[in-house]
XYZ file of C-alpha atoms in Angstrom:
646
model
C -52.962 -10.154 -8.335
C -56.449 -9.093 -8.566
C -59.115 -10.247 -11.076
C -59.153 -7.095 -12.522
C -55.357 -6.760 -13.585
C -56.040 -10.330 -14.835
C -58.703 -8.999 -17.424
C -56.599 -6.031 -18.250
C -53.724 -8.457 -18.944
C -56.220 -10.312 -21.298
C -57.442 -7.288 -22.917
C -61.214 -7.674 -21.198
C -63.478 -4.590 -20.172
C -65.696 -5.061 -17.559
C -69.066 -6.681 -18.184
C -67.339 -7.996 -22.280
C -65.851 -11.089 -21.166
C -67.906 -14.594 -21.846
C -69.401 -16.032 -18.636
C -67.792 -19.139 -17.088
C -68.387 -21.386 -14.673
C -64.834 -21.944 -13.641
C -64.178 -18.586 -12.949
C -67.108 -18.355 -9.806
C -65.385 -19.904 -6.478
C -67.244 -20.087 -3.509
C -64.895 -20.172 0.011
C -61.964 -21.505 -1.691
C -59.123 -21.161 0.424
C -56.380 -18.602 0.120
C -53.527 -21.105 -1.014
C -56.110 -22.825 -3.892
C -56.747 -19.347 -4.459
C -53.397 -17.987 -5.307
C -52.610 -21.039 -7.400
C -55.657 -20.254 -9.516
C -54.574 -16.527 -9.572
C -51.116 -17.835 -11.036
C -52.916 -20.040 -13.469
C -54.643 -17.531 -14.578
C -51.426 -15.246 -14.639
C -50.019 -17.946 -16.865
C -52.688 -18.173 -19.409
C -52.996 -14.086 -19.697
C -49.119 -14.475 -20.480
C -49.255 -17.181 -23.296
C -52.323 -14.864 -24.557
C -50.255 -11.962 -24.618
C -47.512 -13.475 -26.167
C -49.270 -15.030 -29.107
C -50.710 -11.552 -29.306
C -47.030 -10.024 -29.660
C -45.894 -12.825 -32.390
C -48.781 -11.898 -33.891
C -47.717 -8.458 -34.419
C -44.087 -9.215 -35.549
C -45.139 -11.576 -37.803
C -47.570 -8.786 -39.562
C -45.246 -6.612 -41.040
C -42.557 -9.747 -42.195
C -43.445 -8.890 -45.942
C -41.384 -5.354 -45.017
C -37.837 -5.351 -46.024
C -37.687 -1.665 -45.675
C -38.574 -0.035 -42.569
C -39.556 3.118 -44.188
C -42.182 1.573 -46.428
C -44.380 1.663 -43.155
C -44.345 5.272 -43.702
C -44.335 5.915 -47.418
C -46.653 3.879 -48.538
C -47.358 3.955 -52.478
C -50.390 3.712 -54.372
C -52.688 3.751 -55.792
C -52.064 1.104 -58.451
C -52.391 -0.995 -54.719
C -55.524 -0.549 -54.267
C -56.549 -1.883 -57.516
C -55.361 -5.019 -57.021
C -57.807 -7.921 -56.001
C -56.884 -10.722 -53.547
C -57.096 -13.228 -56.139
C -54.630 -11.901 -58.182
C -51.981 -11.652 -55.466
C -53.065 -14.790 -54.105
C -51.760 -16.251 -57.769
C -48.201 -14.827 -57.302
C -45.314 -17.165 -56.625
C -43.515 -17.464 -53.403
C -40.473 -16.365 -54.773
C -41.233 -12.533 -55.884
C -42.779 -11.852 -51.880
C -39.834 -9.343 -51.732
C -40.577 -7.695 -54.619
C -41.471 -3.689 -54.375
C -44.341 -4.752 -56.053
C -45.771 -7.347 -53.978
C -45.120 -5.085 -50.582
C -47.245 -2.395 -52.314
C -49.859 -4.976 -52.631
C -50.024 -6.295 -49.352
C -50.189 -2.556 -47.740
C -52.543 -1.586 -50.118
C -54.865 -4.649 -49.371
C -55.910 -4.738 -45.453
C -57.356 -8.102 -44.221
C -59.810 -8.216 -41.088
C -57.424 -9.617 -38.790
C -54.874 -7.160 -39.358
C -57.654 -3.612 -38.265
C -56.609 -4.059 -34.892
C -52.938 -4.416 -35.028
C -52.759 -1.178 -37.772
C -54.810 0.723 -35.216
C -52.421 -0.261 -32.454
C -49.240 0.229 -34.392
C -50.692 4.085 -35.186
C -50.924 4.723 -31.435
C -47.416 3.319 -30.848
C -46.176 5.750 -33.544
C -48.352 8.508 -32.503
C -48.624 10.502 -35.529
C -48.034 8.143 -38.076
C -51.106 8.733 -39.959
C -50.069 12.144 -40.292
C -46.172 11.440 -41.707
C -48.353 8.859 -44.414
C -50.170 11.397 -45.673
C -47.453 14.277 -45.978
C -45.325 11.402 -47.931
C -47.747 10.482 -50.150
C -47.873 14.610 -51.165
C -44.306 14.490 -51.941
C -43.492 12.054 -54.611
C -41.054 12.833 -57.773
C -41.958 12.683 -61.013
C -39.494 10.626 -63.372
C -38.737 11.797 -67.105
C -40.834 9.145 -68.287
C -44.144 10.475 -66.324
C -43.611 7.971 -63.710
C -44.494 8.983 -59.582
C -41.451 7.251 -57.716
C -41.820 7.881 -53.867
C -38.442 9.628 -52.588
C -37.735 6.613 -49.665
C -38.041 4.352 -52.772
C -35.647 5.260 -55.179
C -32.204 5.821 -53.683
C -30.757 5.846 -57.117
C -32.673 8.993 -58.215
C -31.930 11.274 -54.921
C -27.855 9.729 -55.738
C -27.840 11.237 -58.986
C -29.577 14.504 -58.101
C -27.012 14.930 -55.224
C -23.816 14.485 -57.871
C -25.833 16.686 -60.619
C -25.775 19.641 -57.596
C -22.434 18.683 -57.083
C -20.526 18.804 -59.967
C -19.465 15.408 -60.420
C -20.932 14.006 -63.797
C -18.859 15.507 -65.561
C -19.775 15.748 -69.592
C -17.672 17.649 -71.516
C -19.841 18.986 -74.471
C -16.748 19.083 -76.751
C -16.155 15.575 -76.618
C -19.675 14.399 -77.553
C -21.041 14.432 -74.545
C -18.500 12.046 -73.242
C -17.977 11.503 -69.266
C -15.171 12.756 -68.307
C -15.296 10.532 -64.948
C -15.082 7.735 -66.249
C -11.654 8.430 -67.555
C -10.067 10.065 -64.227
C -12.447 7.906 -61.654
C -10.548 6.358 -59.465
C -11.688 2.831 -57.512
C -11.208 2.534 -53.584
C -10.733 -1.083 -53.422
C -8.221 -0.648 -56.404
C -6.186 1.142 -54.503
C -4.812 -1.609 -52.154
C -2.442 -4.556 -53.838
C -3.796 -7.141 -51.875
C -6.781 -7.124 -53.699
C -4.943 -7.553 -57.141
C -2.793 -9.978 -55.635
C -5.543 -11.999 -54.076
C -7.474 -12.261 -57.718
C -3.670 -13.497 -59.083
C -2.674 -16.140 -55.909
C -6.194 -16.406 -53.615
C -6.822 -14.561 -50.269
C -4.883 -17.267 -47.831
C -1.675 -17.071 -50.022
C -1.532 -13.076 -49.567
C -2.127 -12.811 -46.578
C -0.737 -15.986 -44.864
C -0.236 -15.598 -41.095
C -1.036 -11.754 -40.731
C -4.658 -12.472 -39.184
C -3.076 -13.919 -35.781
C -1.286 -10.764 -35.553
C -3.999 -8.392 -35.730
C -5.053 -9.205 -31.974
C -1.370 -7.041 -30.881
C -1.598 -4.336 -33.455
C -1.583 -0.403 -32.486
C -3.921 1.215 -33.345
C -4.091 2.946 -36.315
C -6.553 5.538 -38.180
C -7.923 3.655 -41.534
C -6.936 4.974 -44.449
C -7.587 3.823 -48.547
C -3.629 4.404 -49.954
C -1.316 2.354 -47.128
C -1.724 -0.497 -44.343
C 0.127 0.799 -41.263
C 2.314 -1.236 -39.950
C 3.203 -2.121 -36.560
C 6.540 -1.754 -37.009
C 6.255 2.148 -37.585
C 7.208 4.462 -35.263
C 4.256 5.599 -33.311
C 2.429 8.246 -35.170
C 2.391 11.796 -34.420
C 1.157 14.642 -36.326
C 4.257 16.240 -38.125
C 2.629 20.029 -38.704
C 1.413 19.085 -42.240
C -2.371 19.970 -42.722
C -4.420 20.230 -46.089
C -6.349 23.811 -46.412
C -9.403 24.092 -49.330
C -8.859 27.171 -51.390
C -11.523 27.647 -53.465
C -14.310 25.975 -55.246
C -15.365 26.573 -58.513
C -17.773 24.436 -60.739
C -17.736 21.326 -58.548
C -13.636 21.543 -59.095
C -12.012 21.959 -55.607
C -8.634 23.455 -54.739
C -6.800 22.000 -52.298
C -3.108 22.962 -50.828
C -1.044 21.570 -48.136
C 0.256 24.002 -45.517
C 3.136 23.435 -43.059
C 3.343 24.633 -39.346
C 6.169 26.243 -38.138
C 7.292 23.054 -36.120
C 7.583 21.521 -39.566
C 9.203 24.428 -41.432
C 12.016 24.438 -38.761
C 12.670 20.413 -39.478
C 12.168 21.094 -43.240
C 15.596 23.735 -42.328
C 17.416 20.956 -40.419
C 16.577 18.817 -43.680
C 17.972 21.262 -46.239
C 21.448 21.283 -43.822
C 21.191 17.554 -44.177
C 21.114 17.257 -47.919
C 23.773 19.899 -48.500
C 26.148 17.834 -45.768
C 25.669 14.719 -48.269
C 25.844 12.304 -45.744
C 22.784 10.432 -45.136
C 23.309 9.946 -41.984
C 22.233 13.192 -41.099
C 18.697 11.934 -42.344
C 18.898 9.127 -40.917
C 19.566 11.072 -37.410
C 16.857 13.489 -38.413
C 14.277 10.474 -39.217
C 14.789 9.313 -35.926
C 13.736 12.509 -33.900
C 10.940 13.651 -36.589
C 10.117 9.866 -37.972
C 6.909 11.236 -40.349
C 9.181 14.386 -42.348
C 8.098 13.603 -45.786
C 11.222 14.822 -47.618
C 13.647 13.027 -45.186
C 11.583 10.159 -45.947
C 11.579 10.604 -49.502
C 15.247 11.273 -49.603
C 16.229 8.391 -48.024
C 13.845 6.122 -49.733
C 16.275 7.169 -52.758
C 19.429 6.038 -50.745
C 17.690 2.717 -49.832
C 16.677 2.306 -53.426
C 20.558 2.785 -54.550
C 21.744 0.279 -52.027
C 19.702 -2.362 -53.820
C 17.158 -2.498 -50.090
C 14.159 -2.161 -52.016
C 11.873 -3.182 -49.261
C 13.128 -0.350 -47.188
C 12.354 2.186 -49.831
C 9.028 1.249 -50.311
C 8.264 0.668 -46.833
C 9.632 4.663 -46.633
C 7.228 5.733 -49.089
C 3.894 3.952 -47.599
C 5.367 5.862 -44.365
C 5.057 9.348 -46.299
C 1.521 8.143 -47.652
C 0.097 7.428 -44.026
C 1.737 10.876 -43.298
C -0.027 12.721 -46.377
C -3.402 11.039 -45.810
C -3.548 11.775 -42.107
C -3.799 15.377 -43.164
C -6.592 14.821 -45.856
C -8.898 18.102 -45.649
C -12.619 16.374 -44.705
C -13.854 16.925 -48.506
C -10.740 16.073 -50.083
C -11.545 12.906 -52.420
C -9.116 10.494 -54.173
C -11.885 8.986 -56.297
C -14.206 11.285 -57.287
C -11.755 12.932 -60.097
C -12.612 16.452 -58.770
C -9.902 17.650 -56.425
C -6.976 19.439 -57.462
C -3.702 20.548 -56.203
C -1.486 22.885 -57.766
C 2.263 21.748 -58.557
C 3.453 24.891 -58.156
C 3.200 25.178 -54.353
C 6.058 23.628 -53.186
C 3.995 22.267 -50.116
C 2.020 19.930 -52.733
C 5.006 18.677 -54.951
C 6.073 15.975 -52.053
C 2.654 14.241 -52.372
C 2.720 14.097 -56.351
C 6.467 12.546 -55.871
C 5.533 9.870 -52.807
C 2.263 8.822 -55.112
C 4.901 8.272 -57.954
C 7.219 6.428 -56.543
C 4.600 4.297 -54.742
C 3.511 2.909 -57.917
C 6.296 2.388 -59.311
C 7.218 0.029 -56.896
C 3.380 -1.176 -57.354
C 4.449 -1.848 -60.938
C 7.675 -4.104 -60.067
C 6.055 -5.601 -57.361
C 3.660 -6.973 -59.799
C 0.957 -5.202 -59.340
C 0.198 -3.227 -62.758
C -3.887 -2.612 -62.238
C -3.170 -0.818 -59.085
C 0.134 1.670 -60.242
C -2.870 2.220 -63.406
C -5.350 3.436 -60.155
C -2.488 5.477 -58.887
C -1.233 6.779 -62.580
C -4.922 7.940 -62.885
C -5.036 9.197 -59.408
C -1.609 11.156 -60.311
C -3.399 12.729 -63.382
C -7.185 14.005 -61.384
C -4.776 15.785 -59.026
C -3.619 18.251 -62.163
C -5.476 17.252 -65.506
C -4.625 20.152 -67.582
C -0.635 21.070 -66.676
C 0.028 17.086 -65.798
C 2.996 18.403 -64.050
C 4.644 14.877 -63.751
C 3.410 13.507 -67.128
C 1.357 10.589 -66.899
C 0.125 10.612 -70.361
C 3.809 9.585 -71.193
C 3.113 6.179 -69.173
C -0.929 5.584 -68.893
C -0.914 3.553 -71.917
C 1.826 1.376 -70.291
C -0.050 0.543 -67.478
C -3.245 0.097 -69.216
C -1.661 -2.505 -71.344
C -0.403 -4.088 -69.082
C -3.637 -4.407 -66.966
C -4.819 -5.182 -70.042
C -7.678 -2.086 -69.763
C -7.870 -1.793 -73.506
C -11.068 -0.100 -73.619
C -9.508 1.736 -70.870
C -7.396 3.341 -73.250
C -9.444 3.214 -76.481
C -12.219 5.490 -74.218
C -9.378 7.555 -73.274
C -7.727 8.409 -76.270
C -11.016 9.129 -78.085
C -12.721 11.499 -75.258
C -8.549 13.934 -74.997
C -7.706 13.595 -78.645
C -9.895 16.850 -79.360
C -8.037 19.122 -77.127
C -5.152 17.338 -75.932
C -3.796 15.657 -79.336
C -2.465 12.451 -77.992
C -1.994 10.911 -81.540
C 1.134 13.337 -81.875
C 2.551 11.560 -78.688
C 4.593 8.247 -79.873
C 3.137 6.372 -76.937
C -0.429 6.723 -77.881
C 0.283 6.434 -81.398
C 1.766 2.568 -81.279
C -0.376 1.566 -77.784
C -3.432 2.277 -79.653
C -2.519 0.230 -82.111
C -1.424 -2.570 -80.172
C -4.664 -2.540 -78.462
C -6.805 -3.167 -80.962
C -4.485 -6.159 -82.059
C -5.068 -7.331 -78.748
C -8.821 -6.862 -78.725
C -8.778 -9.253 -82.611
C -7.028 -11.797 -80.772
C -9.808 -12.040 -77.923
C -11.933 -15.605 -78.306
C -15.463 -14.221 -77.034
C -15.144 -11.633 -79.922
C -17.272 -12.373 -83.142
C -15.649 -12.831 -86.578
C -16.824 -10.119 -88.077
C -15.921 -7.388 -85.031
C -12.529 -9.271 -84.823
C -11.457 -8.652 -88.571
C -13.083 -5.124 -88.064
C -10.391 -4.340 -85.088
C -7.573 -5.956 -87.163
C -8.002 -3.906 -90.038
C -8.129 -0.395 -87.616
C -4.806 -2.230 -86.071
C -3.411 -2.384 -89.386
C -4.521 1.268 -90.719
C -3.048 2.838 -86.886
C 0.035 0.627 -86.443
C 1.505 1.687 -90.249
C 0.251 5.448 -89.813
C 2.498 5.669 -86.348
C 5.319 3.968 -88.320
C 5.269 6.682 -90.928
C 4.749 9.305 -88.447
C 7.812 8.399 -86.587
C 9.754 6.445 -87.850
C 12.786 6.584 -85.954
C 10.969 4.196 -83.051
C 11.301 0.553 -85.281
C 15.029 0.189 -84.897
C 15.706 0.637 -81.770
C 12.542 -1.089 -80.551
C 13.883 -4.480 -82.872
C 17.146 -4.069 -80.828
C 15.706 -3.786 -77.639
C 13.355 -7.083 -78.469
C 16.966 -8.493 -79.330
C 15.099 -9.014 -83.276
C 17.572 -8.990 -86.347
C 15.743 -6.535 -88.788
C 15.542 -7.586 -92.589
C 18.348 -5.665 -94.869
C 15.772 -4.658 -97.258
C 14.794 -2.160 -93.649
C 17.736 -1.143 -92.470
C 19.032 -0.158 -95.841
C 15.966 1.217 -96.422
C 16.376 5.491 -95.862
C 13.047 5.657 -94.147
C 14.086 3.609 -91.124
C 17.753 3.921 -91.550
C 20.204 5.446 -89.467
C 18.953 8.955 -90.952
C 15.552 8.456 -89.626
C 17.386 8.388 -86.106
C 19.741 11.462 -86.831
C 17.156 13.821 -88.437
C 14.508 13.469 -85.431
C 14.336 17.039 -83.727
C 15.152 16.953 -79.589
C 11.914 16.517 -78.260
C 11.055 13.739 -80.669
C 14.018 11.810 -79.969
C 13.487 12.307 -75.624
C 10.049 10.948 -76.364
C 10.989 8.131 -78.820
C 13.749 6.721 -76.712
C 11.289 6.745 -73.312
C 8.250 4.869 -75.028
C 10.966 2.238 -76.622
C 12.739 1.712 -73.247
C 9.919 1.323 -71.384
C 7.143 -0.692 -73.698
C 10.060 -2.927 -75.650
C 9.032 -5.672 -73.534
C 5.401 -5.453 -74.904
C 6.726 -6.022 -78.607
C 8.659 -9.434 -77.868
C 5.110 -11.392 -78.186
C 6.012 -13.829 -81.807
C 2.306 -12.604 -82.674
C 2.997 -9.171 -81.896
C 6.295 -9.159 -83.983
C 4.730 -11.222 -86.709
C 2.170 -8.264 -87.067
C 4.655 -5.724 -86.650
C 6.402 -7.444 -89.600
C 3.671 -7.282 -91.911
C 2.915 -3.758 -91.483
C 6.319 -2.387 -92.001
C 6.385 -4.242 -95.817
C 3.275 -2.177 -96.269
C 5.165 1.017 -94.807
C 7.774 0.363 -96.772
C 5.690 -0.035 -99.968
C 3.487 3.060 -99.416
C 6.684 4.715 -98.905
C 7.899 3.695 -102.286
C 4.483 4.550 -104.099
C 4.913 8.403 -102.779
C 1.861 8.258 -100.241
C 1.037 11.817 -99.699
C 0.959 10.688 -95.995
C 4.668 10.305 -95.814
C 5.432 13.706 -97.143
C 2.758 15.686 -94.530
C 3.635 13.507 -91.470
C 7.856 14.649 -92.421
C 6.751 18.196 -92.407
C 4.977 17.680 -89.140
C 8.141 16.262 -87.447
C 10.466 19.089 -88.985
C 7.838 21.800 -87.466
C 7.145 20.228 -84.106
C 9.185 18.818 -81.470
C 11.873 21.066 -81.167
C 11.622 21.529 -77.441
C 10.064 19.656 -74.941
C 8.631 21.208 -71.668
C 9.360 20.827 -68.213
C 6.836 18.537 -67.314
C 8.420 15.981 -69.755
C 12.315 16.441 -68.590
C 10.810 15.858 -64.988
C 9.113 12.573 -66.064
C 12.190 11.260 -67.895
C 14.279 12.272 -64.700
C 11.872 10.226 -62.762
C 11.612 7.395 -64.641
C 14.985 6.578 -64.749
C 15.396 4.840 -68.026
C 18.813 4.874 -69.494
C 17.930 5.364 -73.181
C 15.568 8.890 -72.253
C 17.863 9.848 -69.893
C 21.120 9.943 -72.255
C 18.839 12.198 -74.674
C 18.364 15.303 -71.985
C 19.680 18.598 -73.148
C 22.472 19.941 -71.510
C 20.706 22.306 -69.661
C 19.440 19.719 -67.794
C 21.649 17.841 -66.964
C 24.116 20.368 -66.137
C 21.573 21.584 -62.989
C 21.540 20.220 -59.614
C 18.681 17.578 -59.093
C 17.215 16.723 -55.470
C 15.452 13.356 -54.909
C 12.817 15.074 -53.054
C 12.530 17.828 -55.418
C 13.557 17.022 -59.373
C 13.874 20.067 -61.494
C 11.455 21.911 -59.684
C 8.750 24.629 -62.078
C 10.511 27.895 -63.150
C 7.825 29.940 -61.437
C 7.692 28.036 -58.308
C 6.070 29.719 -55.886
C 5.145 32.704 -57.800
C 9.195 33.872 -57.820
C 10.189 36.923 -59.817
C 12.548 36.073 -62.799
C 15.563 37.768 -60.905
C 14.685 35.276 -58.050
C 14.893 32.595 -60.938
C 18.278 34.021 -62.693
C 19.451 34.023 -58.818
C 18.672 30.101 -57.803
C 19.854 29.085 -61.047
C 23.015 30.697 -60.361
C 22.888 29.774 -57.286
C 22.689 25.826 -58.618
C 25.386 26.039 -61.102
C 27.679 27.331 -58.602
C 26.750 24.611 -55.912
C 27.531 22.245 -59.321
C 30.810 23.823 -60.123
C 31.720 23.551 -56.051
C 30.908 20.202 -56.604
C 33.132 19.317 -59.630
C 36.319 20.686 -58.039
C 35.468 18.761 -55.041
C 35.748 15.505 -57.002
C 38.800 16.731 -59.069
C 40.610 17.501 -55.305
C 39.391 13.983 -54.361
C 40.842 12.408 -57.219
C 44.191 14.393 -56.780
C 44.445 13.466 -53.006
C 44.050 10.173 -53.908
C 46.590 10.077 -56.730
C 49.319 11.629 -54.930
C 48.874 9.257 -51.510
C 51.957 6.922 -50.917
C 52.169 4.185 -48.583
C 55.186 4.049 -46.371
C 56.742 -0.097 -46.390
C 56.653 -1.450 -43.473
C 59.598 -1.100 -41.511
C 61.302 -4.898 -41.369
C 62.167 -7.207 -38.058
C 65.668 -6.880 -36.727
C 66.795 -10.800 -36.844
C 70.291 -11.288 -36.063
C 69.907 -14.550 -37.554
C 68.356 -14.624 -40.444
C 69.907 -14.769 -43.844
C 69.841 -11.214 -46.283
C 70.416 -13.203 -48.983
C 67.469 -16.179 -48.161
C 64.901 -14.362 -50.484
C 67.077 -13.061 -52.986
């Protein structure tokens, strides 16, 4: 190498570098003189190096990369060495402190800024066109757009529509009550806060290495022993959007409408082997696996049925349209597509096998999920089991926030549920320990004042909620007329439906000795306001004798779905006199946008299919009362005695 790419290697120009001695050579020979070439070689090198570290140790104060380019400030510049030179180690990262040392250039570092502009080539320019664009804050403060992340987050869900404040409500969020947690979503992550990661999930890591593969999805783990996956002609379409509310529907290709055909022939055979058979050619049909999740469930296999269900999830979220969003409370899908109604029903049975399995904080993230998809009609009625959950999760603000932001225009007091599980959680939030005295007698007393106003509004739940808790009630009650067995007898329908579902399904919540204890006390007081003509007693009576006559749709569908003996037994006839599908219970009147003589003719239609039905069974029951069994003709045995068993 010549001596001239040595002194560009060192950074020299010609006639700048210090004169040496060691440097002159007179008639060396060529081998001493390529050893002192590589010496030299060696020590440009090292230079260089050092030069390089140099350079990445400049910038170490940087924990953002675009900070090089949007530099702030002029509240730098004021700063004096000595003042940064007093600042503790520990607050180097700081924003502050990184303003402070860009602001502040020392001598040594005038060479490495001017070589780090020609690297970027027109990074002088990009500072100077950042420092033009900085937002102003409500407060009067400049924040620099790179900086605040935060600020350009909220803008984007302003422009969005996602903050959602309702102006009737106070200025409440309506987000918070319908916003729906990701990691919430899986069980393993409630189950690993109740047992510890290595007890949940045990030896599934060494069997990751031979997994398929599998897209990744928020609602269900695949699992390798699925079929493999194939798209079954289901695909999600966005309809409209319309104040940062978007419309989704699910659409079915024509692959998919022939299979849902072959499905229909399958139910109407009643033999679910058919399904089975149909499962096995087209193993992701959502109704055939919804169907026969019911069949599994009856047969007592209830780790087939749910594994069924996760199927149909993994199905359903395959198809997600790109800007469809389980969290964000803001998607909707209409109930009254039939294409849709499959995905409400696999989402409710999924957590109701979340809430047996133990799991009661993730079925409340699905219950909620359930409720975004259709806030207004709540085709499947989740207000009817949202406190449930909640208390059991023990979410009591949770509830508190939601009952106070829908009471205005949704009137949840008048529902039975909300009535008593508002109570009960501000009992609950007296007994807390990190609560002060005074805010714990405060949330007693409101338990008190809402606990004996549901009482007098219905009345008819304390009995049978004592005889579900197995609790002997005191004579001076059950002789008493106000919870007597007229109290029962007078409610109207819709009262009673919605009585006996909050009783059979929360009793279990009411066994607690300090729950009963307090339920004690506060039906003496009943019972003496009752006696003292409250004027309460006489306007909540006229209340029940006015409303409640008839429940809607919605509410027969979530009693048939929840399967609780003591709701179930107090349908109306009509009913329970029509045919109900597992894949499709009591499906909306104007389905589909059907003309009424469409309607007249399906439920025709059903009550004839009902009526072929009933005379089947009656034939069945005559064939096998009239079957005799021939006796089996005897041996021929010369030698045996007619008379030995006489």
């Amino acid at each position: 190498m010549s001596t001239r790419a040595l002194r560009r290697l060192k950074g020299k120009q010609r006639g700048q570098e210090a004169l040496d001695l060691g440097d002159l050579s007179f008639g060396d020979s060529p081998e001493e003189q390529a050893a002192g070439e590589e010496e030299q070689l060696d020590t440009a090198n090292s230079k260089a190096s050092r030069r390089k570290s140099k350079k990445n140790k400049a910038p170490k104060n940087v924990s953002n990369i675009y900070e090089l380019i949007g530099e702030a400030d002029n509240e730098a510049e004021n700063i004096s060495p000595d003042e940064e030179a007093e600042k503790p180690d520990g607050n180097k990262t700081s924003g502050t402190e990184k303003n402070d040392n860009r602001g502040i250039k020392k001598p040594d570092q005038k060479q490495e800024d001017a070589s780090t502009k020609s690297l970027s080539g027109d990074g002088g320019k990009k500072k100077k066109k950042k420092k033009k664009t900085k937002t102003t804050l409500e407060g009067g403060q400049e924040a620099v757009p790179g900086d605040n992340i935060d600020l350009l987050l909220e803008n984007l869900e302003q422009t969005n529509g996602l903050s959602l404040q309702n102006e009737d409500c106070g200025g409440c969020d309506r987000r918070s009550v319908l916003h729906v947690e990701h990691r919430n979503l899986n069980p393993e992550t409630e189950l690993k806060r109740y047992f510890g990661a290595r007890a949940v999930q045990g030896d599934q890591r060494p069997r990751q290495r031979n997994r398929q593969f599998h897209r990744s999805t928020w609602m269900t783990s695949p699992k390798d022993s699925w079929p493999r996956f194939s798209r079954p002609g289901i695909s999600m379409t966005l309809l409209q959007s319309k104040d940062g509310i978007q419309f989704f529907t699910f659409e079915h290709g024509r692959d998919y409408q022939q299979v849902q055909f072959k499905f229909l022939d399958a139910v109407e055979s009643m033999d679910p082997n058919n399904i089975v058979a149909l499962l096995q050619l087209n193993p992701y049909h959502i109704d055939s696996l919804l169907q026969l999740s019911d069949v599994c469930r009856i047969q007592e296999d209830q780790e087939m049925a749910r594994d069924l269900i996760e199927r149909a999830m993994y199905s359903f979220e395959c198809a997600f349209h790109p800007l469809f969003s389980l969290t964000s409370g803001t998607s909707r899908l209409d109930y009254l597509r039939p294409e849709n109604r499959a995905f409400y029903l696999a989402l409710y049975k999924h957590m109701v096998f979340l809430e047996k399995r133990g799991c009661p904080r993730t079925a409340l993230e699905y219950c909620k999920l359930i409720l975004s998809l259709d806030p207004d009609s709540d085709p499947l009625c989740m207000l009817l089991l949202i406190d449930f959950l909640t208390l059991r999760s023990r979410e009591y603000q949770s509830l508190l926030q939601l009952h106070q932001d829908w009471e205005e225009h949704r009137n949840l007091s008048q529902l039975p549920n909300f009535a008593f599980s508002t109570a009960l959680c501000h009992f609950h939030l007296s007994l807390q320990e990190n609560v002060d005295p005074e805010e714990s007698e405060k949330e007693r007393h409101k338990a008190d004042q809402m606990l004996q106003n549901a009482l007098i509004m219905f009345p008819g739940v304390l009995i049978p909620l004592l005889d579900l808790c197995t609790v002997q009630p005191d004579p001076t009650v059950t002789s008493h007329a106000f919870f007597g067995p007229k109290s029962q007898i007078g409610q109207p329908p819709a009262l009673a439906e919605l009585t006996a579902l909050y009783v059979g399904r929360t009793h279990s919540l009411w066994r607690e000795a300090a729950v009963m204890l307090w339920l004690e006390e506060s039906v003496k007081e009943v019972l003496r306001r009752v006696d003292a003509k409250d004027p309460l007693v006489e306007d909540c009576q006229n209340k029940r004798k006015q409303r409640y006559q008839s429940a809607p749709r919605n509410i027969h569908r979530h009693v048939l779905l929840s399967e609780i003996k003591e709701a179930t037994s107090s349908l109306p006839l009509e009913v329970t006199s029509q045919p109900l599908m597992g894949f499709d219970p009591l499906p909306p009147l104007d389905s589909g946008g059907l003309r009424q003589e469409d309607d007249m003719e399906v439920a025709r239609a059903g009550q004839e299919l009902n009526q072929e039905v009933n005379r089947l069974m009656v034939a069945m029951r005559d064939m096998l009362a009239n079957i005799r069994f021939q006796e089996p003709p005897r041996e021929d045995n010369p030698y045996r005695d007619e008379e030995e068993w006489d």
